[in-house]
């Protein structure tokens, strides 16, 4: 079976990315955080199954551009995570000043919410209310 091992994302502020992930993925731990004085900073954060490889802009980037406009420009539209207790996560994100993304319609077997992190990446957070694949991915 194929599975995602990691996603490598260039972010403007690793500490801010780690703060966002601590809310939406509290089981994620920092595996490695390299702050070299002569190279770009990078960090791996995740659990035993997968992780995000976060890095600061490098490779001769002088002025990195902001994140692309989701659903309009080529690139990643959102990053999806399966979470537990979506309502609590939503409340924490709103309390910390994160903005909602696109609207998710109400569904029978899953709850979804979209939020932007401070770097402009949109995240889809899904709480499944069933463990039956045909119900989990029922597009109502």
Short mmCIF file of the N, C-alpha and C atoms (twelve columns), coordinates in Angstrom:
data_MODEL
# 
_entry.id   MODEL 
# 
loop_
_atom_site.group_PDB 
_atom_site.id 
_atom_site.type_symbol 
_atom_site.label_atom_id 
_atom_site.label_alt_id 
_atom_site.label_comp_id 
_atom_site.label_asym_id 
_atom_site.label_seq_id 
_atom_site.Cartn_x 
_atom_site.Cartn_y 
_atom_site.Cartn_z 
_atom_site.pdbx_PDB_model_num 
ATOM 1   N N  . UNK A 1   0.841   -1.184 0.000  1 
ATOM 2   C CA . UNK A 1   0.000   0.000  0.000  1 
ATOM 3   C C  . UNK A 1   0.885   1.246  0.000  1 
ATOM 4   N N  . UNK A 2   0.561   2.193  -0.823 1 
ATOM 5   C CA . UNK A 2   1.277   3.459  -0.879 1 
ATOM 6   C C  . UNK A 2   0.767   4.373  0.228  1 
ATOM 7   N N  . UNK A 3   1.672   5.103  0.862  1 
ATOM 8   C CA . UNK A 3   1.273   6.083  1.871  1 
ATOM 9   C C  . UNK A 3   2.206   7.273  1.770  1 
ATOM 10  N N  . UNK A 4   1.774   8.387  2.277  1 
ATOM 11  C CA . UNK A 4   2.608   9.589  2.266  1 
ATOM 12  C C  . UNK A 4   3.568   9.513  3.441  1 
ATOM 13  N N  . UNK A 5   4.850   9.658  3.149  1 
ATOM 14  C CA . UNK A 5   5.879   9.665  4.183  1 
ATOM 15  C C  . UNK A 5   6.053   11.073 4.753  1 
ATOM 16  N N  . UNK A 6   6.219   12.053 3.848  1 
ATOM 17  C CA . UNK A 6   6.379   13.426 4.311  1 
ATOM 18  C C  . UNK A 6   6.044   14.418 3.204  1 
ATOM 19  N N  . UNK A 7   5.848   15.656 3.611  1 
ATOM 20  C CA . UNK A 7   5.701   16.784 2.703  1 
ATOM 21  C C  . UNK A 7   6.792   17.777 3.051  1 
ATOM 22  N N  . UNK A 8   7.462   18.304 2.046  1 
ATOM 23  C CA . UNK A 8   8.519   19.282 2.256  1 
ATOM 24  C C  . UNK A 8   7.966   20.648 1.874  1 
ATOM 25  N N  . UNK A 9   7.958   21.559 2.842  1 
ATOM 26  C CA . UNK A 9   7.332   22.867 2.645  1 
ATOM 27  C C  . UNK A 9   8.321   23.966 3.033  1 
ATOM 28  N N  . UNK A 10  8.511   24.929 2.153  1 
ATOM 29  C CA . UNK A 10  9.292   26.115 2.497  1 
ATOM 30  C C  . UNK A 10  8.340   27.117 3.132  1 
ATOM 31  N N  . UNK A 11  8.672   27.555 4.332  1 
ATOM 32  C CA . UNK A 11  7.815   28.466 5.094  1 
ATOM 33  C C  . UNK A 11  8.620   29.706 5.486  1 
ATOM 34  N N  . UNK A 12  7.949   30.844 5.664  1 
ATOM 35  C CA . UNK A 12  8.685   32.046 6.047  1 
ATOM 36  C C  . UNK A 12  9.150   32.046 7.499  1 
ATOM 37  N N  . UNK A 13  8.473   31.262 8.361  1 
ATOM 38  C CA . UNK A 13  8.800   31.281 9.782  1 
ATOM 39  C C  . UNK A 13  8.536   29.886 10.364 1 
ATOM 40  N N  . UNK A 14  9.578   29.150 10.646 1 
ATOM 41  C CA . UNK A 14  9.433   27.789 11.160 1 
ATOM 42  C C  . UNK A 14  8.741   27.789 12.518 1 
ATOM 43  N N  . UNK A 15  9.067   28.732 13.377 1 
ATOM 44  C CA . UNK A 15  8.426   28.780 14.691 1 
ATOM 45  C C  . UNK A 15  6.917   28.959 14.564 1 
ATOM 46  N N  . UNK A 16  6.476   29.807 13.627 1 
ATOM 47  C CA . UNK A 16  5.047   30.003 13.406 1 
ATOM 48  C C  . UNK A 16  4.409   28.722 12.865 1 
ATOM 49  N N  . UNK A 17  5.077   28.041 11.953 1 
ATOM 50  C CA . UNK A 17  4.552   26.773 11.422 1 
ATOM 51  C C  . UNK A 17  4.427   25.743 12.539 1 
ATOM 52  N N  . UNK A 18  5.410   25.686 13.422 1 
ATOM 53  C CA . UNK A 18  5.348   24.751 14.548 1 
ATOM 54  C C  . UNK A 18  4.217   25.110 15.506 1 
ATOM 55  N N  . UNK A 19  3.959   26.405 15.700 1 
ATOM 56  C CA . UNK A 19  2.868   26.838 16.573 1 
ATOM 57  C C  . UNK A 19  1.520   26.394 16.005 1 
ATOM 58  N N  . UNK A 20  1.323   26.567 14.696 1 
ATOM 59  C CA . UNK A 20  0.086   26.136 14.047 1 
ATOM 60  C C  . UNK A 20  -0.082  24.620 14.175 1 
ATOM 61  N N  . UNK A 21  0.974   23.882 13.869 1 
ATOM 62  C CA . UNK A 21  0.896   22.421 13.931 1 
ATOM 63  C C  . UNK A 21  0.661   21.914 15.350 1 
ATOM 64  N N  . UNK A 22  1.122   22.640 16.359 1 
ATOM 65  C CA . UNK A 22  0.886   22.204 17.740 1 
ATOM 66  C C  . UNK A 22  -0.594  22.245 18.085 1 
ATOM 67  N N  . UNK A 23  -1.374  23.083 17.390 1 
ATOM 68  C CA . UNK A 23  -2.817  23.153 17.613 1 
ATOM 69  C C  . UNK A 23  -3.534  22.066 16.817 1 
ATOM 70  N N  . UNK A 24  -3.218  21.944 15.529 1 
ATOM 71  C CA . UNK A 24  -3.971  21.023 14.671 1 
ATOM 72  C C  . UNK A 24  -3.482  19.585 14.746 1 
ATOM 73  N N  . UNK A 25  -2.251  19.377 15.179 1 
ATOM 74  C CA . UNK A 25  -1.684  18.019 15.261 1 
ATOM 75  C C  . UNK A 25  -0.900  17.871 16.559 1 
ATOM 76  N N  . UNK A 26  -1.591  17.841 17.707 1 
ATOM 77  C CA . UNK A 26  -0.887  17.805 18.993 1 
ATOM 78  C C  . UNK A 26  -0.040  16.553 19.214 1 
ATOM 79  N N  . UNK A 27  -0.275  15.510 18.424 1 
ATOM 80  C CA . UNK A 27  0.562   14.308 18.556 1 
ATOM 81  C C  . UNK A 27  1.874   14.443 17.790 1 
ATOM 82  N N  . UNK A 28  2.017   15.475 16.975 1 
ATOM 83  C CA . UNK A 28  3.271   15.686 16.239 1 
ATOM 84  C C  . UNK A 28  4.341   16.198 17.189 1 
ATOM 85  N N  . UNK A 29  5.521   15.684 17.047 1 
ATOM 86  C CA . UNK A 29  6.678   16.120 17.830 1 
ATOM 87  C C  . UNK A 29  7.777   16.574 16.869 1 
ATOM 88  N N  . UNK A 30  8.603   17.484 17.336 1 
ATOM 89  C CA . UNK A 30  9.744   17.914 16.524 1 
ATOM 90  C C  . UNK A 30  10.777  16.798 16.550 1 
ATOM 91  N N  . UNK A 31  11.048  16.237 15.398 1 
ATOM 92  C CA . UNK A 31  12.043  15.167 15.285 1 
ATOM 93  C C  . UNK A 31  13.453  15.739 15.215 1 
ATOM 94  N N  . UNK A 32  13.562  16.854 14.505 1 
ATOM 95  C CA . UNK A 32  14.877  17.486 14.323 1 
ATOM 96  C C  . UNK A 32  14.634  18.946 13.998 1 
ATOM 97  N N  . UNK A 33  15.445  19.829 14.548 1 
ATOM 98  C CA . UNK A 33  15.367  21.259 14.267 1 
ATOM 99  C C  . UNK A 33  16.804  21.761 14.158 1 
ATOM 100 N N  . UNK A 34  17.230  22.077 12.943 1 
ATOM 101 C CA . UNK A 34  18.616  22.464 12.689 1 
ATOM 102 C C  . UNK A 34  18.678  23.965 12.456 1 
ATOM 103 N N  . UNK A 35  19.394  24.645 13.338 1 
ATOM 104 C CA . UNK A 35  19.568  26.098 13.252 1 
ATOM 105 C C  . UNK A 35  21.045  26.391 13.057 1 
ATOM 106 N N  . UNK A 36  21.532  26.139 11.876 1 
ATOM 107 C CA . UNK A 36  22.942  26.328 11.564 1 
ATOM 108 C C  . UNK A 36  23.210  27.796 11.237 1 
ATOM 109 N N  . UNK A 37  24.308  28.377 11.757 1 
ATOM 110 C CA . UNK A 37  24.594  29.792 11.479 1 
ATOM 111 C C  . UNK A 37  24.990  30.050 10.025 1 
ATOM 112 N N  . UNK A 38  25.416  29.031 9.305  1 
ATOM 113 C CA . UNK A 38  25.873  29.244 7.925  1 
ATOM 114 C C  . UNK A 38  24.968  28.594 6.874  1 
ATOM 115 N N  . UNK A 39  23.817  28.064 7.289  1 
ATOM 116 C CA . UNK A 39  22.868  27.456 6.348  1 
ATOM 117 C C  . UNK A 39  21.454  27.824 6.746  1 
ATOM 118 N N  . UNK A 40  20.505  27.470 5.907  1 
ATOM 119 C CA . UNK A 40  19.097  27.734 6.224  1 
ATOM 120 C C  . UNK A 40  18.629  26.812 7.348  1 
ATOM 121 N N  . UNK A 41  17.636  27.269 8.081  1 
ATOM 122 C CA . UNK A 41  17.059  26.459 9.148  1 
ATOM 123 C C  . UNK A 41  16.063  25.475 8.544  1 
ATOM 124 N N  . UNK A 42  16.013  24.282 9.119  1 
ATOM 125 C CA . UNK A 42  15.011  23.296 8.723  1 
ATOM 126 C C  . UNK A 42  14.604  22.481 9.939  1 
ATOM 127 N N  . UNK A 43  13.398  21.914 9.865  1 
ATOM 128 C CA . UNK A 43  12.890  21.092 10.961 1 
ATOM 129 C C  . UNK A 43  12.001  19.996 10.391 1 
ATOM 130 N N  . UNK A 44  12.005  18.871 11.058 1 
ATOM 131 C CA . UNK A 44  11.067  17.788 10.758 1 
ATOM 132 C C  . UNK A 44  10.146  17.657 11.956 1 
ATOM 133 N N  . UNK A 45  8.831   17.670 11.702 1 
ATOM 134 C CA . UNK A 45  7.837   17.555 12.769 1 
ATOM 135 C C  . UNK A 45  6.762   16.576 12.306 1 
ATOM 136 N N  . UNK A 46  6.444   15.606 13.178 1 
ATOM 137 C CA . UNK A 46  5.432   14.626 12.804 1 
ATOM 138 C C  . UNK A 46  5.241   13.582 13.880 1 
ATOM 139 N N  . UNK A 47  4.656   12.464 13.465 1 
ATOM 140 C CA . UNK A 47  4.472   11.338 14.372 1 
ATOM 141 C C  . UNK A 47  5.212   10.129 13.791 1 
ATOM 142 N N  . UNK A 48  4.893   8.938  14.241 1 
ATOM 143 C CA . UNK A 48  5.618   7.754  13.775 1 
ATOM 144 C C  . UNK A 48  5.273   7.381  12.337 1 
ATOM 145 N N  . UNK A 49  4.136   7.859  11.817 1 
ATOM 146 C CA . UNK A 49  3.716   7.486  10.477 1 
ATOM 147 C C  . UNK A 49  4.144   8.473  9.388  1 
ATOM 148 N N  . UNK A 50  4.192   9.755  9.698  1 
ATOM 149 C CA . UNK A 50  4.485   10.753 8.670  1 
ATOM 150 C C  . UNK A 50  4.983   12.043 9.326  1 
ATOM 151 N N  . UNK A 51  5.501   12.933 8.477  1 
ATOM 152 C CA . UNK A 51  6.020   14.191 9.015  1 
ATOM 153 C C  . UNK A 51  6.021   15.274 7.948  1 
ATOM 154 N N  . UNK A 52  6.197   16.511 8.412  1 
ATOM 155 C CA . UNK A 52  6.403   17.656 7.549  1 
ATOM 156 C C  . UNK A 52  7.861   18.057 7.656  1 
ATOM 157 N N  . UNK A 53  8.491   18.232 6.515  1 
ATOM 158 C CA . UNK A 53  9.847   18.767 6.459  1 
ATOM 159 C C  . UNK A 53  9.682   20.263 6.182  1 
ATOM 160 N N  . UNK A 54  9.964   21.079 7.171  1 
ATOM 161 C CA . UNK A 54  9.815   22.529 7.063  1 
ATOM 162 C C  . UNK A 54  11.194  23.135 6.853  1 
ATOM 163 N N  . UNK A 55  11.269  24.115 5.986  1 
ATOM 164 C CA . UNK A 55  12.556  24.783 5.789  1 
ATOM 165 C C  . UNK A 55  12.351  26.251 5.469  1 
ATOM 166 N N  . UNK A 56  13.359  27.022 5.826  1 
ATOM 167 C CA . UNK A 56  13.358  28.435 5.460  1 
ATOM 168 C C  . UNK A 56  13.758  28.560 3.997  1 
ATOM 169 N N  . UNK A 57  13.399  29.677 3.360  1 
ATOM 170 C CA . UNK A 57  13.831  29.877 1.973  1 
ATOM 171 C C  . UNK A 57  15.353  29.821 1.867  1 
ATOM 172 N N  . UNK A 58  15.835  29.224 0.802  1 
ATOM 173 C CA . UNK A 58  17.272  29.154 0.559  1 
ATOM 174 C C  . UNK A 58  17.516  28.988 -0.933 1 
ATOM 175 N N  . UNK A 59  18.597  28.407 -1.323 1 
ATOM 176 C CA . UNK A 59  18.979  28.266 -2.733 1 
ATOM 177 C C  . UNK A 59  18.969  29.625 -3.425 1 
ATOM 178 N N  . UNK A 60  19.695  30.562 -2.826 1 
ATOM 179 C CA . UNK A 60  19.884  31.907 -3.375 1 
ATOM 180 C C  . UNK A 60  18.605  32.731 -3.455 1 
ATOM 181 N N  . UNK A 61  17.611  32.430 -2.621 1 
ATOM 182 C CA . UNK A 61  16.394  33.240 -2.632 1 
ATOM 183 C C  . UNK A 61  16.679  34.542 -1.902 1 
ATOM 184 N N  . UNK A 62  16.447  35.622 -2.584 1 
ATOM 185 C CA . UNK A 62  16.684  36.942 -2.006 1 
ATOM 186 C C  . UNK A 62  15.404  37.448 -1.353 1 
ATOM 187 N N  . UNK A 63  14.330  37.474 -2.101 1 
ATOM 188 C CA . UNK A 63  13.045  37.906 -1.575 1 
ATOM 189 C C  . UNK A 63  12.012  36.865 -1.975 1 
ATOM 190 N N  . UNK A 64  11.745  35.905 -1.096 1 
ATOM 191 C CA . UNK A 64  10.747  34.894 -1.456 1 
ATOM 192 C C  . UNK A 64  9.368   35.520 -1.590 1 
ATOM 193 N N  . UNK A 65  8.578   34.986 -2.510 1 
ATOM 194 C CA . UNK A 65  7.223   35.508 -2.689 1 
ATOM 195 C C  . UNK A 65  6.295   34.830 -1.695 1 
ATOM 196 N N  . UNK A 66  5.147   35.437 -1.505 1 
ATOM 197 C CA . UNK A 66  4.173   34.873 -0.579 1 
ATOM 198 C C  . UNK A 66  3.567   33.612 -1.176 1 
ATOM 199 N N  . UNK A 67  2.814   32.909 -0.361 1 
ATOM 200 C CA . UNK A 67  2.170   31.683 -0.816 1 
ATOM 201 C C  . UNK A 67  1.227   31.983 -1.979 1 
ATOM 202 N N  . UNK A 68  1.058   31.028 -2.854 1 
ATOM 203 C CA . UNK A 68  0.186   31.195 -4.021 1 
ATOM 204 C C  . UNK A 68  -1.268  31.354 -3.597 1 
ATOM 205 N N  . UNK A 69  -2.087  31.863 -4.479 1 
ATOM 206 C CA . UNK A 69  -3.512  31.994 -4.202 1 
ATOM 207 C C  . UNK A 69  -4.167  30.646 -4.465 1 
ATOM 208 N N  . UNK A 70  -4.707  30.031 -3.408 1 
ATOM 209 C CA . UNK A 70  -5.304  28.708 -3.541 1 
ATOM 210 C C  . UNK A 70  -6.445  28.723 -4.541 1 
ATOM 211 N N  . UNK A 71  -6.546  27.650 -5.306 1 
ATOM 212 C CA . UNK A 71  -7.588  27.418 -6.297 1 
ATOM 213 C C  . UNK A 71  -7.523  28.370 -7.483 1 
ATOM 214 N N  . UNK A 72  -6.497  29.216 -7.557 1 
ATOM 215 C CA . UNK A 72  -6.346  30.142 -8.679 1 
ATOM 216 C C  . UNK A 72  -5.016  29.931 -9.386 1 
ATOM 217 N N  . UNK A 73  -3.939  29.758 -8.631 1 
ATOM 218 C CA . UNK A 73  -2.611  29.573 -9.206 1 
ATOM 219 C C  . UNK A 73  -2.236  28.101 -9.175 1 
ATOM 220 N N  . UNK A 74  -1.283  27.728 -9.982 1 
ATOM 221 C CA . UNK A 74  -0.757  26.371 -9.899 1 
ATOM 222 C C  . UNK A 74  -0.094  26.183 -8.547 1 
ATOM 223 N N  . UNK A 75  -0.176  24.991 -7.997 1 
ATOM 224 C CA . UNK A 75  0.457   24.708 -6.718 1 
ATOM 225 C C  . UNK A 75  -0.495  23.981 -5.793 1 
ATOM 226 N N  . UNK A 76  -0.093  23.842 -4.559 1 
ATOM 227 C CA . UNK A 76  -0.889  23.139 -3.556 1 
ATOM 228 C C  . UNK A 76  -2.070  24.015 -3.158 1 
ATOM 229 N N  . UNK A 77  -3.274  23.452 -3.176 1 
ATOM 230 C CA . UNK A 77  -4.451  24.202 -2.734 1 
ATOM 231 C C  . UNK A 77  -4.641  24.116 -1.234 1 
ATOM 232 N N  . UNK A 78  -4.513  22.934 -0.673 1 
ATOM 233 C CA . UNK A 78  -4.566  22.796 0.779  1 
ATOM 234 C C  . UNK A 78  -3.882  21.500 1.182  1 
ATOM 235 N N  . UNK A 79  -3.589  21.419 2.474  1 
ATOM 236 C CA . UNK A 79  -2.966  20.235 3.061  1 
ATOM 237 C C  . UNK A 79  -4.012  19.632 3.988  1 
ATOM 238 N N  . UNK A 80  -4.313  18.353 3.807  1 
ATOM 239 C CA . UNK A 80  -5.361  17.710 4.588  1 
ATOM 240 C C  . UNK A 80  -4.803  16.880 5.734  1 
ATOM 241 N N  . UNK A 81  -5.379  17.070 6.907  1 
ATOM 242 C CA . UNK A 81  -5.022  16.278 8.085  1 
ATOM 243 C C  . UNK A 81  -6.281  15.681 8.699  1 
ATOM 244 N N  . UNK A 82  -6.183  14.443 9.151  1 
ATOM 245 C CA . UNK A 82  -7.249  13.819 9.921  1 
ATOM 246 C C  . UNK A 82  -7.003  14.166 11.381 1 
ATOM 247 N N  . UNK A 83  -8.031  14.691 12.049 1 
ATOM 248 C CA . UNK A 83  -7.887  15.143 13.430 1 
ATOM 249 C C  . UNK A 83  -8.980  14.528 14.301 1 
ATOM 250 N N  . UNK A 84  -8.799  14.631 15.586 1 
ATOM 251 C CA . UNK A 84  -9.824  14.259 16.557 1 
ATOM 252 C C  . UNK A 84  -10.277 15.542 17.241 1 
ATOM 253 N N  . UNK A 85  -11.559 15.616 17.567 1 
ATOM 254 C CA . UNK A 85  -12.132 16.752 18.281 1 
ATOM 255 C C  . UNK A 85  -11.972 18.056 17.495 1 
ATOM 256 N N  . UNK A 86  -12.521 18.065 16.292 1 
ATOM 257 C CA . UNK A 86  -12.414 19.217 15.402 1 
ATOM 258 C C  . UNK A 86  -12.948 20.494 16.034 1 
ATOM 259 N N  . UNK A 87  -14.034 20.399 16.769 1 
ATOM 260 C CA . UNK A 87  -14.618 21.609 17.369 1 
ATOM 261 C C  . UNK A 87  -13.636 22.298 18.307 1 
ATOM 262 N N  . UNK A 88  -12.906 21.527 19.087 1 
ATOM 263 C CA . UNK A 88  -11.913 22.090 20.003 1 
ATOM 264 C C  . UNK A 88  -10.762 22.729 19.227 1 
ATOM 265 N N  . UNK A 89  -10.320 22.073 18.178 1 
ATOM 266 C CA . UNK A 89  -9.238  22.616 17.356 1 
ATOM 267 C C  . UNK A 89  -9.678  23.921 16.701 1 
ATOM 268 N N  . UNK A 90  -10.900 23.931 16.156 1 
ATOM 269 C CA . UNK A 90  -11.430 25.159 15.548 1 
ATOM 270 C C  . UNK A 90  -11.440 26.308 16.558 1 
ATOM 271 N N  . UNK A 91  -11.904 26.046 17.762 1 
ATOM 272 C CA . UNK A 91  -11.958 27.087 18.797 1 
ATOM 273 C C  . UNK A 91  -10.557 27.610 19.112 1 
ATOM 274 N N  . UNK A 92  -9.581  26.711 19.215 1 
ATOM 275 C CA . UNK A 92  -8.201  27.133 19.492 1 
ATOM 276 C C  . UNK A 92  -7.626  27.954 18.352 1 
ATOM 277 N N  . UNK A 93  -7.889  27.542 17.116 1 
ATOM 278 C CA . UNK A 93  -7.380  28.295 15.961 1 
ATOM 279 C C  . UNK A 93  -7.983  29.701 15.921 1 
ATOM 280 N N  . UNK A 94  -9.281  29.794 16.139 1 
ATOM 281 C CA . UNK A 94  -9.940  31.105 16.133 1 
ATOM 282 C C  . UNK A 94  -9.401  31.971 17.273 1 
ATOM 283 N N  . UNK A 95  -9.233  31.376 18.446 1 
ATOM 284 C CA . UNK A 95  -8.690  32.108 19.596 1 
ATOM 285 C C  . UNK A 95  -7.281  32.641 19.307 1 
ATOM 286 N N  . UNK A 96  -6.496  31.894 18.523 1 
ATOM 287 C CA . UNK A 96  -5.129  32.304 18.188 1 
ATOM 288 C C  . UNK A 96  -5.066  33.211 16.958 1 
ATOM 289 N N  . UNK A 97  -6.219  33.545 16.384 1 
ATOM 290 C CA . UNK A 97  -6.268  34.511 15.291 1 
ATOM 291 C C  . UNK A 97  -6.101  33.946 13.890 1 
ATOM 292 N N  . UNK A 98  -6.258  32.648 13.722 1 
ATOM 293 C CA . UNK A 98  -6.143  32.060 12.382 1 
ATOM 294 C C  . UNK A 98  -7.451  32.272 11.622 1 
ATOM 295 N N  . UNK A 99  -7.349  32.469 10.304 1 
ATOM 296 C CA . UNK A 99  -8.508  32.750 9.459  1 
ATOM 297 C C  . UNK A 99  -9.046  31.481 8.809  1 
ATOM 298 N N  . UNK A 100 -10.356 31.430 8.698  1 
ATOM 299 C CA . UNK A 100 -11.000 30.309 8.018  1 
ATOM 300 C C  . UNK A 100 -10.720 30.366 6.520  1 
ATOM 301 N N  . UNK A 101 -10.705 29.182 5.910  1 
ATOM 302 C CA . UNK A 101 -10.574 29.074 4.460  1 
ATOM 303 C C  . UNK A 101 -11.949 28.865 3.852  1 
ATOM 304 N N  . UNK A 102 -12.014 28.005 2.835  1 
ATOM 305 C CA . UNK A 102 -13.277 27.767 2.142  1 
ATOM 306 C C  . UNK A 102 -14.291 27.104 3.063  1 
ATOM 307 N N  . UNK A 103 -15.546 27.214 2.716  1 
ATOM 308 C CA . UNK A 103 -16.642 26.629 3.489  1 
ATOM 309 C C  . UNK A 103 -16.726 25.132 3.208  1 
ATOM 310 N N  . UNK A 104 -16.951 24.341 4.240  1 
ATOM 311 C CA . UNK A 104 -17.161 22.900 4.098  1 
ATOM 312 C C  . UNK A 104 -18.623 22.595 4.418  1 
ATOM 313 N N  . UNK A 105 -19.350 21.985 3.491  1 
ATOM 314 C CA . UNK A 105 -20.754 21.674 3.770  1 
ATOM 315 C C  . UNK A 105 -20.888 20.618 4.854  1 
ATOM 316 N N  . UNK A 106 -22.029 20.615 5.523  1 
ATOM 317 C CA . UNK A 106 -22.284 19.625 6.560  1 
ATOM 318 C C  . UNK A 106 -22.479 18.260 5.910  1 
ATOM 319 N N  . UNK A 107 -21.869 17.242 6.505  1 
ATOM 320 C CA . UNK A 107 -21.959 15.885 5.982  1 
ATOM 321 C C  . UNK A 107 -22.304 14.932 7.121  1 
ATOM 322 N N  . UNK A 108 -22.793 13.753 6.773  1 
ATOM 323 C CA . UNK A 108 -23.240 12.786 7.773  1 
ATOM 324 C C  . UNK A 108 -22.080 12.097 8.485  1 
ATOM 325 N N  . UNK A 109 -21.036 11.746 7.764  1 
ATOM 326 C CA . UNK A 109 -20.004 10.874 8.330  1 
ATOM 327 C C  . UNK A 109 -18.645 11.546 8.524  1 
ATOM 328 N N  . UNK A 110 -18.582 12.831 8.321  1 
ATOM 329 C CA . UNK A 110 -17.336 13.546 8.597  1 
ATOM 330 C C  . UNK A 110 -17.623 15.026 8.806  1 
ATOM 331 N N  . UNK A 111 -16.722 15.650 9.579  1 
ATOM 332 C CA . UNK A 111 -16.755 17.098 9.782  1 
ATOM 333 C C  . UNK A 111 -15.467 17.638 9.176  1 
ATOM 334 N N  . UNK A 112 -15.574 18.775 8.485  1 
ATOM 335 C CA . UNK A 112 -14.384 19.382 7.895  1 
ATOM 336 C C  . UNK A 112 -14.369 20.879 8.165  1 
ATOM 337 N N  . UNK A 113 -13.155 21.401 8.305  1 
ATOM 338 C CA . UNK A 113 -12.961 22.845 8.434  1 
ATOM 339 C C  . UNK A 113 -11.665 23.199 7.725  1 
ATOM 340 N N  . UNK A 114 -11.645 24.374 7.126  1 
ATOM 341 C CA . UNK A 114 -10.462 24.854 6.413  1 
ATOM 342 C C  . UNK A 114 -9.951  26.105 7.116  1 
ATOM 343 N N  . UNK A 115 -8.635  26.155 7.344  1 
ATOM 344 C CA . UNK A 115 -8.000  27.309 7.972  1 
ATOM 345 C C  . UNK A 115 -6.703  27.640 7.256  1 
ATOM 346 N N  . UNK A 116 -6.366  28.927 7.248  1 
ATOM 347 C CA . UNK A 116 -5.076  29.376 6.741  1 
ATOM 348 C C  . UNK A 116 -4.113  29.543 7.906  1 
ATOM 349 N N  . UNK A 117 -2.869  29.079 7.721  1 
ATOM 350 C CA . UNK A 117 -1.836  29.381 8.716  1 
ATOM 351 C C  . UNK A 117 -1.298  30.775 8.422  1 
ATOM 352 N N  . UNK A 118 -0.374  31.258 9.236  1 
ATOM 353 C CA . UNK A 118 0.123   32.630 9.083  1 
ATOM 354 C C  . UNK A 118 0.967   32.817 7.822  1 
ATOM 355 N N  . UNK A 119 1.445   31.723 7.229  1 
ATOM 356 C CA . UNK A 119 2.220   31.810 5.995  1 
ATOM 357 C C  . UNK A 119 1.318   31.833 4.761  1 
ATOM 358 N N  . UNK A 120 0.022   31.586 4.947  1 
ATOM 359 C CA . UNK A 120 -0.901  31.614 3.825  1 
ATOM 360 C C  . UNK A 120 -1.267  30.255 3.260  1 
ATOM 361 N N  . UNK A 121 -0.781  29.173 3.870  1 
ATOM 362 C CA . UNK A 121 -1.162  27.838 3.418  1 
ATOM 363 C C  . UNK A 121 -2.536  27.499 3.989  1 
ATOM 364 N N  . UNK A 122 -3.384  26.889 3.153  1 
ATOM 365 C CA . UNK A 122 -4.691  26.456 3.626  1 
ATOM 366 C C  . UNK A 122 -4.610  24.993 4.046  1 
ATOM 367 N N  . UNK A 123 -5.247  24.680 5.172  1 
ATOM 368 C CA . UNK A 123 -5.250  23.328 5.743  1 
ATOM 369 C C  . UNK A 123 -6.681  22.843 5.849  1 
ATOM 370 N N  . UNK A 124 -6.947  21.628 5.357  1 
ATOM 371 C CA . UNK A 124 -8.242  20.991 5.533  1 
ATOM 372 C C  . UNK A 124 -8.132  20.043 6.713  1 
ATOM 373 N N  . UNK A 125 -8.951  20.253 7.719  1 
ATOM 374 C CA . UNK A 125 -8.954  19.419 8.918  1 
ATOM 375 C C  . UNK A 125 -10.230 18.588 8.898  1 
ATOM 376 N N  . UNK A 126 -10.085 17.266 8.961  1 
ATOM 377 C CA . UNK A 126 -11.224 16.361 8.846  1 
ATOM 378 C C  . UNK A 126 -11.313 15.460 10.068 1 
ATOM 379 N N  . UNK A 127 -12.505 15.411 10.660 1 
ATOM 380 C CA . UNK A 127 -12.789 14.447 11.717 1 
ATOM 381 C C  . UNK A 127 -13.800 13.457 11.142 1 
ATOM 382 N N  . UNK A 128 -13.415 12.187 11.058 1 
ATOM 383 C CA . UNK A 128 -14.305 11.168 10.528 1 
ATOM 384 C C  . UNK A 128 -15.222 10.670 11.634 1 
ATOM 385 N N  . UNK A 129 -16.496 10.480 11.285 1 
ATOM 386 C CA . UNK A 129 -17.500 10.010 12.223 1 
ATOM 387 C C  . UNK A 129 -17.870 8.556  11.955 1 
ATOM 388 N N  . UNK A 130 -17.145 7.921  11.053 1 
ATOM 389 C CA . UNK A 130 -17.335 6.521  10.692 1 
ATOM 390 C C  . UNK A 130 -15.970 5.958  10.323 1 
ATOM 391 N N  . UNK A 131 -15.833 4.654  10.467 1 
ATOM 392 C CA . UNK A 131 -14.600 3.986  10.041 1 
ATOM 393 C C  . UNK A 131 -14.833 3.150  8.785  1 
ATOM 394 N N  . UNK A 132 -16.006 3.265  8.205  1 
ATOM 395 C CA . UNK A 132 -16.353 2.531  6.992  1 
ATOM 396 C C  . UNK A 132 -15.968 3.399  5.792  1 
ATOM 397 N N  . UNK A 133 -15.008 2.941  4.966  1 
ATOM 398 C CA . UNK A 133 -14.527 3.774  3.852  1 
ATOM 399 C C  . UNK A 133 -15.631 4.328  2.953  1 
ATOM 400 N N  . UNK A 134 -16.662 3.532  2.629  1 
ATOM 401 C CA . UNK A 134 -17.733 4.035  1.768  1 
ATOM 402 C C  . UNK A 134 -18.538 5.144  2.431  1 
ATOM 403 N N  . UNK A 135 -18.530 5.209  3.748  1 
ATOM 404 C CA . UNK A 135 -19.204 6.299  4.450  1 
ATOM 405 C C  . UNK A 135 -18.233 7.463  4.670  1 
ATOM 406 N N  . UNK A 136 -16.978 7.150  4.993  1 
ATOM 407 C CA . UNK A 136 -15.990 8.206  5.248  1 
ATOM 408 C C  . UNK A 136 -15.842 9.137  4.045  1 
ATOM 409 N N  . UNK A 137 -15.899 8.565  2.864  1 
ATOM 410 C CA . UNK A 137 -15.680 9.336  1.639  1 
ATOM 411 C C  . UNK A 137 -16.949 9.419  0.807  1 
ATOM 412 N N  . UNK A 138 -18.100 9.488  1.475  1 
ATOM 413 C CA . UNK A 138 -19.367 9.665  0.819  1 
ATOM 414 C C  . UNK A 138 -19.512 11.159 0.510  1 
ATOM 415 N N  . UNK A 139 -19.601 11.471 -0.754 1 
ATOM 416 C CA . UNK A 139 -19.671 12.871 -1.172 1 
ATOM 417 C C  . UNK A 139 -21.137 13.259 -1.333 1 
ATOM 418 N N  . UNK A 140 -21.679 13.867 -0.285 1 
ATOM 419 C CA . UNK A 140 -23.119 14.181 -0.245 1 
ATOM 420 C C  . UNK A 140 -23.398 15.510 -0.925 1 
# 
